[in-house]
GROMACS .gro file of C-alpha atoms in nm:
model
  282
    1UNK     CA    1   1.742  -0.076   0.520
    2UNK     CA    2   1.560   0.019   0.839
    3UNK     CA    3   1.199   0.121   0.785
    4UNK     CA    4   1.229   0.486   0.900
    5UNK     CA    5   1.529   0.541   0.673
    6UNK     CA    6   1.350   0.375   0.380
    7UNK     CA    7   1.036   0.583   0.416
    8UNK     CA    8   1.230   0.909   0.456
    9UNK     CA    9   1.423   0.841   0.134
   10UNK     CA   10   1.097   0.773  -0.050
   11UNK     CA   11   0.921   1.086   0.080
   12UNK     CA   12   1.228   1.301   0.011
   13UNK     CA   13   1.225   1.182  -0.352
   14UNK     CA   14   0.856   1.236  -0.423
   15UNK     CA   15   0.768   1.478  -0.706
   16UNK     CA   16   0.727   1.850  -0.644
   17UNK     CA   17   0.387   1.913  -0.486
   18UNK     CA   18   0.253   2.272  -0.504
   19UNK     CA   19  -0.043   2.198  -0.273
   20UNK     CA   20   0.074   1.998   0.032
   21UNK     CA   21  -0.211   1.845   0.231
   22UNK     CA   22  -0.286   1.732   0.587
   23UNK     CA   23  -0.254   1.384   0.735
   24UNK     CA   24  -0.603   1.289   0.858
   25UNK     CA   25  -0.696   1.658   0.850
   26UNK     CA   26  -0.451   1.755   1.125
   27UNK     CA   27  -0.106   1.900   1.182
   28UNK     CA   28   0.123   2.078   0.940
   29UNK     CA   29   0.089   2.027   0.563
   30UNK     CA   30   0.296   1.737   0.431
   31UNK     CA   31   0.468   1.759   0.096
   32UNK     CA   32   0.378   1.406  -0.017
   33UNK     CA   33   0.002   1.457   0.035
   34UNK     CA   34  -0.192   1.618  -0.249
   35UNK     CA   35  -0.431   1.871  -0.096
   36UNK     CA   36  -0.741   1.769   0.099
   37UNK     CA   37  -0.999   1.629  -0.146
   38UNK     CA   38  -1.356   1.601  -0.020
   39UNK     CA   39  -1.494   1.369  -0.289
   40UNK     CA   40  -1.375   1.084  -0.514
   41UNK     CA   41  -1.389   1.321  -0.811
   42UNK     CA   42  -1.160   1.576  -0.640
   43UNK     CA   43  -0.924   1.296  -0.537
   44UNK     CA   44  -0.909   1.165  -0.894
   45UNK     CA   45  -0.849   1.515  -1.030
   46UNK     CA   46  -0.549   1.563  -0.799
   47UNK     CA   47  -0.408   1.219  -0.882
   48UNK     CA   48  -0.449   1.272  -1.256
   49UNK     CA   49  -0.271   1.607  -1.243
   50UNK     CA   50   0.017   1.533  -1.006
   51UNK     CA   51   0.061   1.160  -0.944
   52UNK     CA   52   0.018   0.976  -1.274
   53UNK     CA   53   0.311   0.910  -1.503
   54UNK     CA   54   0.311   1.072  -1.849
   55UNK     CA   55   0.229   0.746  -2.033
   56UNK     CA   56  -0.061   0.643  -1.804
   57UNK     CA   57  -0.430   0.702  -1.892
   58UNK     CA   58  -0.630   0.910  -1.646
   59UNK     CA   59  -0.796   0.749  -1.345
   60UNK     CA   60  -1.175   0.739  -1.362
   61UNK     CA   61  -1.318   0.748  -1.009
   62UNK     CA   62  -1.638   0.593  -1.142
   63UNK     CA   63  -1.452   0.286  -1.267
   64UNK     CA   64  -1.193   0.229  -0.996
   65UNK     CA   65  -1.257   0.268  -0.623
   66UNK     CA   66  -0.985   0.502  -0.496
   67UNK     CA   67  -0.852   0.439  -0.147
   68UNK     CA   68  -0.882   0.724   0.103
   69UNK     CA   69  -0.503   0.778   0.080
   70UNK     CA   70  -0.478   0.735  -0.298
   71UNK     CA   71  -0.396   1.107  -0.334
   72UNK     CA   72  -0.073   1.058  -0.137
   73UNK     CA   73   0.225   1.059  -0.372
   74UNK     CA   74   0.350   0.735  -0.212
   75UNK     CA   75   0.013   0.559  -0.257
   76UNK     CA   76   0.065   0.190  -0.335
   77UNK     CA   77  -0.269   0.186  -0.519
   78UNK     CA   78  -0.151   0.451  -0.764
   79UNK     CA   79   0.190   0.285  -0.785
   80UNK     CA   80   0.005  -0.029  -0.896
   81UNK     CA   81  -0.198   0.170  -1.149
   82UNK     CA   82   0.112   0.346  -1.285
   83UNK     CA   83   0.287   0.010  -1.333
   84UNK     CA   84   0.014  -0.205  -1.487
   85UNK     CA   85  -0.209   0.045  -1.672
   86UNK     CA   86   0.030   0.108  -1.967
   87UNK     CA   87   0.037  -0.269  -2.027
   88UNK     CA   88  -0.340  -0.316  -2.060
   89UNK     CA   89  -0.611  -0.217  -2.306
   90UNK     CA   90  -0.918  -0.006  -2.239
   91UNK     CA   91  -1.189  -0.099  -1.990
   92UNK     CA   92  -1.487  -0.280  -2.149
   93UNK     CA   93  -1.729  -0.204  -1.867
   94UNK     CA   94  -1.631  -0.508  -1.663
   95UNK     CA   95  -1.265  -0.594  -1.718
   96UNK     CA   96  -0.948  -0.471  -1.888
   97UNK     CA   97  -0.756  -0.675  -2.145
   98UNK     CA   98  -0.377  -0.724  -2.126
   99UNK     CA   99  -0.135  -0.622  -2.394
  100UNK     CA  100   0.143  -0.855  -2.508
  101UNK     CA  101   0.393  -0.687  -2.271
  102UNK     CA  102   0.194  -0.791  -1.964
  103UNK     CA  103   0.145  -1.144  -2.097
  104UNK     CA  104   0.521  -1.186  -2.141
  105UNK     CA  105   0.597  -1.037  -1.800
  106UNK     CA  106   0.353  -1.261  -1.614
  107UNK     CA  107   0.460  -1.571  -1.804
  108UNK     CA  108   0.799  -1.536  -1.635
  109UNK     CA  109   0.636  -1.526  -1.293
  110UNK     CA  110   0.381  -1.806  -1.327
  111UNK     CA  111   0.610  -2.033  -1.528
  112UNK     CA  112   0.344  -2.112  -1.786
  113UNK     CA  113   0.235  -2.000  -2.132
  114UNK     CA  114  -0.052  -1.751  -2.126
  115UNK     CA  115  -0.303  -1.679  -2.400
  116UNK     CA  116  -0.364  -1.311  -2.469
  117UNK     CA  117  -0.690  -1.369  -2.655
  118UNK     CA  118  -0.867  -1.519  -2.353
  119UNK     CA  119  -0.703  -1.304  -2.085
  120UNK     CA  120  -0.861  -1.036  -1.867
  121UNK     CA  121  -0.741  -0.824  -1.576
  122UNK     CA  122  -0.863  -0.557  -1.338
  123UNK     CA  123  -0.778  -0.325  -1.050
  124UNK     CA  124  -0.946  -0.351  -0.708
  125UNK     CA  125  -1.077  -0.695  -0.796
  126UNK     CA  126  -1.318  -0.876  -0.562
  127UNK     CA  127  -1.361  -1.250  -0.610
  128UNK     CA  128  -1.674  -1.449  -0.523
  129UNK     CA  129  -1.565  -1.557  -0.175
  130UNK     CA  130  -1.752  -1.447   0.136
  131UNK     CA  131  -1.477  -1.223   0.275
  132UNK     CA  132  -1.509  -0.951   0.007
  133UNK     CA  133  -1.134  -0.888  -0.016
  134UNK     CA  134  -1.014  -0.633  -0.274
  135UNK     CA  135  -0.703  -0.731  -0.468
  136UNK     CA  136  -0.494  -0.445  -0.601
  137UNK     CA  137  -0.454  -0.621  -0.935
  138UNK     CA  138  -0.598  -0.942  -1.080
  139UNK     CA  139  -0.520  -1.136  -1.398
  140UNK     CA  140  -0.687  -1.441  -1.554
  141UNK     CA  141  -0.592  -1.647  -1.858
  142UNK     CA  142  -0.805  -1.959  -1.897
  143UNK     CA  143  -0.731  -2.171  -1.587
  144UNK     CA  144  -0.450  -1.949  -1.459
  145UNK     CA  145  -0.530  -1.672  -1.211
  146UNK     CA  146  -0.297  -1.420  -1.046
  147UNK     CA  147  -0.399  -1.223  -0.736
  148UNK     CA  148  -0.167  -0.930  -0.653
  149UNK     CA  149  -0.123  -0.742  -0.327
  150UNK     CA  150   0.081  -0.426  -0.388
  151UNK     CA  151   0.289  -0.249  -0.121
  152UNK     CA  152   0.525   0.047  -0.119
  153UNK     CA  153   0.581   0.239   0.206
  154UNK     CA  154   0.331   0.050   0.425
  155UNK     CA  155   0.494  -0.049   0.752
  156UNK     CA  156   0.338  -0.396   0.768
  157UNK     CA  157   0.089  -0.640   0.627
  158UNK     CA  158  -0.234  -0.570   0.815
  159UNK     CA  159  -0.377  -0.762   1.113
  160UNK     CA  160  -0.749  -0.835   1.139
  161UNK     CA  161  -0.980  -0.540   1.208
  162UNK     CA  162  -1.299  -0.749   1.240
  163UNK     CA  163  -1.536  -0.656   1.523
  164UNK     CA  164  -1.561  -1.024   1.615
  165UNK     CA  165  -1.243  -1.192   1.483
  166UNK     CA  166  -1.339  -1.535   1.623
  167UNK     CA  167  -1.679  -1.540   1.453
  168UNK     CA  168  -1.526  -1.408   1.131
  169UNK     CA  169  -1.257  -1.675   1.135
  170UNK     CA  170  -1.501  -1.959   1.202
  171UNK     CA  171  -1.763  -1.855   0.948
  172UNK     CA  172  -1.544  -1.722   0.665
  173UNK     CA  173  -1.175  -1.803   0.685
  174UNK     CA  174  -1.155  -2.148   0.839
  175UNK     CA  175  -1.350  -2.306   0.548
  176UNK     CA  176  -1.125  -2.121   0.302
  177UNK     CA  177  -0.812  -2.240   0.482
  178UNK     CA  178  -0.944  -2.597   0.465
  179UNK     CA  179  -0.981  -2.565   0.086
  180UNK     CA  180  -0.620  -2.444   0.058
  181UNK     CA  181  -0.471  -2.685   0.312
  182UNK     CA  182  -0.207  -2.820   0.073
  183UNK     CA  183  -0.028  -2.483   0.073
  184UNK     CA  184   0.010  -2.460   0.452
  185UNK     CA  185   0.233  -2.673   0.674
  186UNK     CA  186   0.012  -2.881   0.902
  187UNK     CA  187  -0.124  -2.676   1.192
  188UNK     CA  188   0.077  -2.364   1.104
  189UNK     CA  189  -0.224  -2.134   1.057
  190UNK     CA  190  -0.418  -2.141   1.382
  191UNK     CA  191  -0.694  -1.890   1.454
  192UNK     CA  192  -0.459  -1.686   1.672
  193UNK     CA  193  -0.179  -1.684   1.415
  194UNK     CA  194  -0.423  -1.594   1.138
  195UNK     CA  195  -0.589  -1.301   1.318
  196UNK     CA  196  -0.293  -1.144   1.496
  197UNK     CA  197   0.024  -1.231   1.307
  198UNK     CA  198  -0.035  -1.306   0.938
  199UNK     CA  199  -0.390  -1.191   0.868
  200UNK     CA  200  -0.342  -1.009   0.536
  201UNK     CA  201  -0.079  -1.253   0.413
  202UNK     CA  202  -0.280  -1.565   0.494
  203UNK     CA  203  -0.613  -1.410   0.389
  204UNK     CA  204  -0.473  -1.346   0.042
  205UNK     CA  205  -0.274  -1.670   0.020
  206UNK     CA  206  -0.585  -1.887   0.064
  207UNK     CA  207  -0.686  -1.807  -0.295
  208UNK     CA  208  -0.407  -2.040  -0.413
  209UNK     CA  209  -0.631  -2.347  -0.402
  210UNK     CA  210  -0.488  -2.512  -0.714
  211UNK     CA  211  -0.167  -2.518  -0.916
  212UNK     CA  212  -0.305  -2.259  -1.159
  213UNK     CA  213  -0.382  -2.001  -0.892
  214UNK     CA  214  -0.101  -1.768  -0.787
  215UNK     CA  215  -0.083  -1.504  -0.515
  216UNK     CA  216   0.190  -1.241  -0.554
  217UNK     CA  217   0.290  -0.991  -0.287
  218UNK     CA  218   0.486  -0.714  -0.462
  219UNK     CA  219   0.686  -0.476  -0.243
  220UNK     CA  220   1.022  -0.298  -0.238
  221UNK     CA  221   1.321  -0.505  -0.134
  222UNK     CA  222   1.424  -0.191   0.055
  223UNK     CA  223   1.117  -0.213   0.282
  224UNK     CA  224   1.279  -0.436   0.543
  225UNK     CA  225   0.966  -0.467   0.757
  226UNK     CA  226   0.754  -0.619   0.479
  227UNK     CA  227   1.035  -0.845   0.360
  228UNK     CA  228   1.093  -0.984   0.709
  229UNK     CA  229   0.723  -1.033   0.774
  230UNK     CA  230   0.680  -1.233   0.454
  231UNK     CA  231   0.994  -1.438   0.526
  232UNK     CA  232   0.842  -1.540   0.861
  233UNK     CA  233   0.506  -1.618   0.699
  234UNK     CA  234   0.670  -1.831   0.429
  235UNK     CA  235   0.774  -2.078   0.701
  236UNK     CA  236   0.404  -2.165   0.728
  237UNK     CA  237   0.395  -2.267   0.361
  238UNK     CA  238   0.460  -2.609   0.214
  239UNK     CA  239   0.688  -2.654  -0.087
  240UNK     CA  240   0.376  -2.647  -0.304
  241UNK     CA  241   0.259  -2.333  -0.124
  242UNK     CA  242   0.585  -2.156  -0.203
  243UNK     CA  243   0.531  -2.228  -0.573
  244UNK     CA  244   0.192  -2.055  -0.568
  245UNK     CA  245   0.242  -1.783  -0.305
  246UNK     CA  246   0.540  -1.558  -0.368
  247UNK     CA  247   0.693  -1.230  -0.268
  248UNK     CA  248   0.821  -1.043  -0.574
  249UNK     CA  249   1.031  -0.732  -0.520
  250UNK     CA  250   0.968  -0.424  -0.728
  251UNK     CA  251   1.333  -0.427  -0.834
  252UNK     CA  252   1.295  -0.784  -0.960
  253UNK     CA  253   0.985  -0.721  -1.171
  254UNK     CA  254   1.122  -0.393  -1.309
  255UNK     CA  255   1.443  -0.568  -1.418
  256UNK     CA  256   1.228  -0.836  -1.585
  257UNK     CA  257   1.044  -0.560  -1.770
  258UNK     CA  258   1.373  -0.407  -1.889
  259UNK     CA  259   1.492  -0.748  -2.015
  260UNK     CA  260   1.171  -0.784  -2.215
  261UNK     CA  261   1.218  -0.441  -2.374
  262UNK     CA  262   0.924  -0.284  -2.191
  263UNK     CA  263   0.951   0.093  -2.143
  264UNK     CA  264   0.965   0.115  -1.765
  265UNK     CA  265   1.199   0.414  -1.720
  266UNK     CA  266   0.940   0.663  -1.598
  267UNK     CA  267   0.809   0.417  -1.337
  268UNK     CA  268   1.156   0.321  -1.221
  269UNK     CA  269   1.268   0.684  -1.184
  270UNK     CA  270   0.950   0.780  -1.000
  271UNK     CA  271   0.947   0.502  -0.742
  272UNK     CA  272   1.270   0.302  -0.722
  273UNK     CA  273   1.587   0.444  -0.878
  274UNK     CA  274   1.684   0.631  -0.559
  275UNK     CA  275   1.666   0.318  -0.338
  276UNK     CA  276   2.025   0.186  -0.313
  277UNK     CA  277   1.933  -0.173  -0.213
  278UNK     CA  278   1.642  -0.231  -0.451
  279UNK     CA  279   1.818  -0.432  -0.719
  280UNK     CA  280   2.009  -0.671  -0.496
  281UNK     CA  281   1.894  -1.032  -0.498
  282UNK     CA  282   1.650  -1.134  -0.224
   0.00000   0.00000   0.00000
């Protein structure tokens, strides 16, 4: 499905919004934007009232950093929260703890047995590397780690926005690429390719430094732009890299949830059921 058609179908199927808001404070009100919040608290209040699914605990703006577009009804951050939050336990001040449903779902994707007792997870996770990247969702069970980048109606995976991309590459990313060199085909990730073509994809992928570390990009199959961009990027990966760095479609993971008996109806109806190509095989 072409991108413009895909996005129009999504926007046309967003929930009823009694308070349409402005895009970047300009133009006519848009029905998929919830008002014009001026603080994180106002943004959270709008999201909690109009964007969360019935079985999802309220967002706490003091616990989770909300993106500046999180109050849009097509926000991928809130899509991520709506999907994972029912499958995890309460926040302990540092991390969440997964329920059995999430353990079973992720076991299918990592191809290994996971221990619930020693598992933790979180939204907007930042690891200890120098680049300070936020991951939409993160999971850890002993030596197994999963870093998730969540997409919905974004048009592309982002290029670099660094003020000095060369300096940033040399000081931060080149050493990280060297540590993850077994996932990339030799010479495939040059500085130019990294900064201009596959920045967000490669920046996230370099966390897969060992067989227990997995990077998942989760997006709709119907978003042709993202699918094609990842397909091109995957040519830079070795066979080992393709085991650790994967694109998972929303249709695929939702069908997995159904097979496991997880109640995913509300999520599916809200985000995917109206997309005619979503459940085809990639």
